[in-house]
Amino acid sequence: MIVLQAYMKVKPEKREEFLGEAQSLVQHSRAEEGNVQYDLFEKIGEENTFVMLEQWKDEEAMKFHNATDHFQGFVAKGKELLNAPLDVVRTELAE
């Protein structure tokens, strides 16, 4: 299983737009085969800093997700919504 933590620092004036885009991404991603978890959380004490927690069955499922229109659209939109580059931490769990 592959676990990703994707940290995102959102421009304060883009917060609501980001949340709308993220809601759509979460909904579509959860429907993908191979998705185990896809949730968005805001860090306490760091306003407008979010973490997307993802779990994927395997590398194939994650690669499929990365190529989807909804993910690619979110990444493209992120350039105008985020203050800093996406920070991703990847962990692989043995089953």
CSV table of C-alpha atoms in Angstrom, one decimal:
chain,number,residue,atom,x,y,z
A,1,MET,CA,0.0,0.0,0.0
A,2,ILE,CA,1.2,3.5,-0.8
A,3,VAL,CA,0.5,6.4,1.6
A,4,LEU,CA,0.9,10.0,0.5
A,5,GLN,CA,0.7,13.1,2.6
A,6,ALA,CA,0.5,16.1,0.3
A,7,TYR,CA,1.0,19.5,2.1
A,8,MET,CA,-0.5,22.6,0.5
A,9,LYS,CA,-0.1,26.2,1.6
A,10,VAL,CA,-3.0,28.1,0.1
A,11,LYS,CA,-3.1,31.8,-0.7
A,12,PRO,CA,-5.6,33.3,1.8
A,13,GLU,CA,-7.6,35.1,-0.9
A,14,LYS,CA,-7.9,31.8,-2.8
A,15,ARG,CA,-9.1,29.7,0.2
A,16,GLU,CA,-12.7,29.3,-0.9
A,17,GLU,CA,-11.8,28.5,-4.5
A,18,PHE,CA,-9.2,26.0,-3.3
A,19,LEU,CA,-11.8,24.3,-1.1
A,20,GLY,CA,-14.2,24.0,-4.0
A,21,GLU,CA,-11.6,22.5,-6.3
A,22,ALA,CA,-10.4,20.1,-3.5
A,23,GLN,CA,-13.9,18.9,-2.8
A,24,SER,CA,-14.3,17.9,-6.4
A,25,LEU,CA,-10.9,16.2,-6.4
A,26,VAL,CA,-11.7,14.2,-3.3
A,27,GLN,CA,-15.1,13.1,-4.6
A,28,HIS,CA,-13.7,11.9,-8.0
A,29,SER,CA,-10.6,10.3,-6.4
A,30,ARG,CA,-12.5,8.3,-3.8
A,31,ALA,CA,-14.5,6.7,-6.7
A,32,GLU,CA,-11.3,5.4,-8.4
A,33,GLU,CA,-10.6,1.7,-8.2
A,34,GLY,CA,-7.5,1.2,-6.0
A,35,ASN,CA,-8.2,4.1,-3.8
A,36,VAL,CA,-8.3,3.3,-0.1
A,37,GLN,CA,-8.4,6.8,1.4
A,38,TYR,CA,-8.5,10.3,0.1
A,39,ASP,CA,-9.2,13.0,2.7
A,40,LEU,CA,-8.3,16.7,3.2
A,41,PHE,CA,-7.5,18.3,6.5
A,42,GLU,CA,-6.4,21.7,7.7
A,43,LYS,CA,-3.4,21.9,10.0
A,44,ILE,CA,-4.3,23.4,13.4
A,45,GLY,CA,-2.3,26.5,14.1
A,46,GLU,CA,-1.4,27.0,10.4
A,47,GLU,CA,-4.3,28.7,8.7
A,48,ASN,CA,-4.6,27.9,5.0
A,49,THR,CA,-2.2,25.0,5.3
A,50,PHE,CA,-3.9,21.7,4.3
A,51,VAL,CA,-2.8,18.1,4.0
A,52,MET,CA,-4.3,15.6,1.6
A,53,LEU,CA,-4.0,12.1,3.0
A,54,GLU,CA,-4.1,9.4,0.4
A,55,GLN,CA,-3.8,5.6,0.4
A,56,TRP,CA,-3.5,3.6,-2.8
A,57,LYS,CA,-3.7,-0.1,-3.2
A,58,ASP,CA,-0.5,-0.2,-5.4
A,59,GLU,CA,1.7,1.8,-7.7
A,60,GLU,CA,-0.6,1.1,-10.7
A,61,ALA,CA,-3.6,2.7,-8.9
A,62,MET,CA,-1.6,5.7,-8.0
A,63,LYS,CA,-0.2,6.2,-11.5
A,64,PHE,CA,-3.7,5.9,-12.9
A,65,HIS,CA,-4.9,8.6,-10.5
A,66,ASN,CA,-2.0,10.9,-11.4
A,67,ALA,CA,-3.1,10.7,-15.1
A,68,THR,CA,-6.8,11.5,-14.5
A,69,ASP,CA,-8.3,14.7,-15.8
A,70,HIS,CA,-9.6,15.6,-12.3
A,71,PHE,CA,-6.1,15.3,-10.8
A,72,GLN,CA,-4.3,17.0,-13.7
A,73,GLY,CA,-6.8,19.8,-13.6
A,74,PHE,CA,-6.3,20.3,-9.8
A,75,VAL,CA,-2.5,20.4,-10.2
A,76,ALA,CA,-2.8,23.0,-13.0
A,77,LYS,CA,-5.1,25.1,-10.9
A,78,GLY,CA,-2.8,24.8,-7.9
A,79,LYS,CA,-0.3,27.1,-9.5
A,80,GLU,CA,-2.6,30.0,-9.0
A,81,LEU,CA,-4.1,28.8,-5.6
A,82,LEU,CA,-0.9,27.9,-3.7
A,83,ASN,CA,1.8,30.0,-2.0
A,84,ALA,CA,4.5,27.3,-2.2
A,85,PRO,CA,5.2,24.2,-4.2
A,86,LEU,CA,3.3,21.1,-3.2
A,87,ASP,CA,5.3,19.1,-0.5
A,88,VAL,CA,4.6,15.3,-0.8
A,89,VAL,CA,5.7,12.7,1.7
A,90,ARG,CA,5.5,9.1,0.4
A,91,THR,CA,5.4,5.9,2.5
A,92,GLU,CA,5.1,2.4,1.4
A,93,LEU,CA,3.5,-0.1,3.8
A,94,ALA,CA,4.0,-3.8,3.7
A,95,GLU,CA,0.8,-5.7,3.9
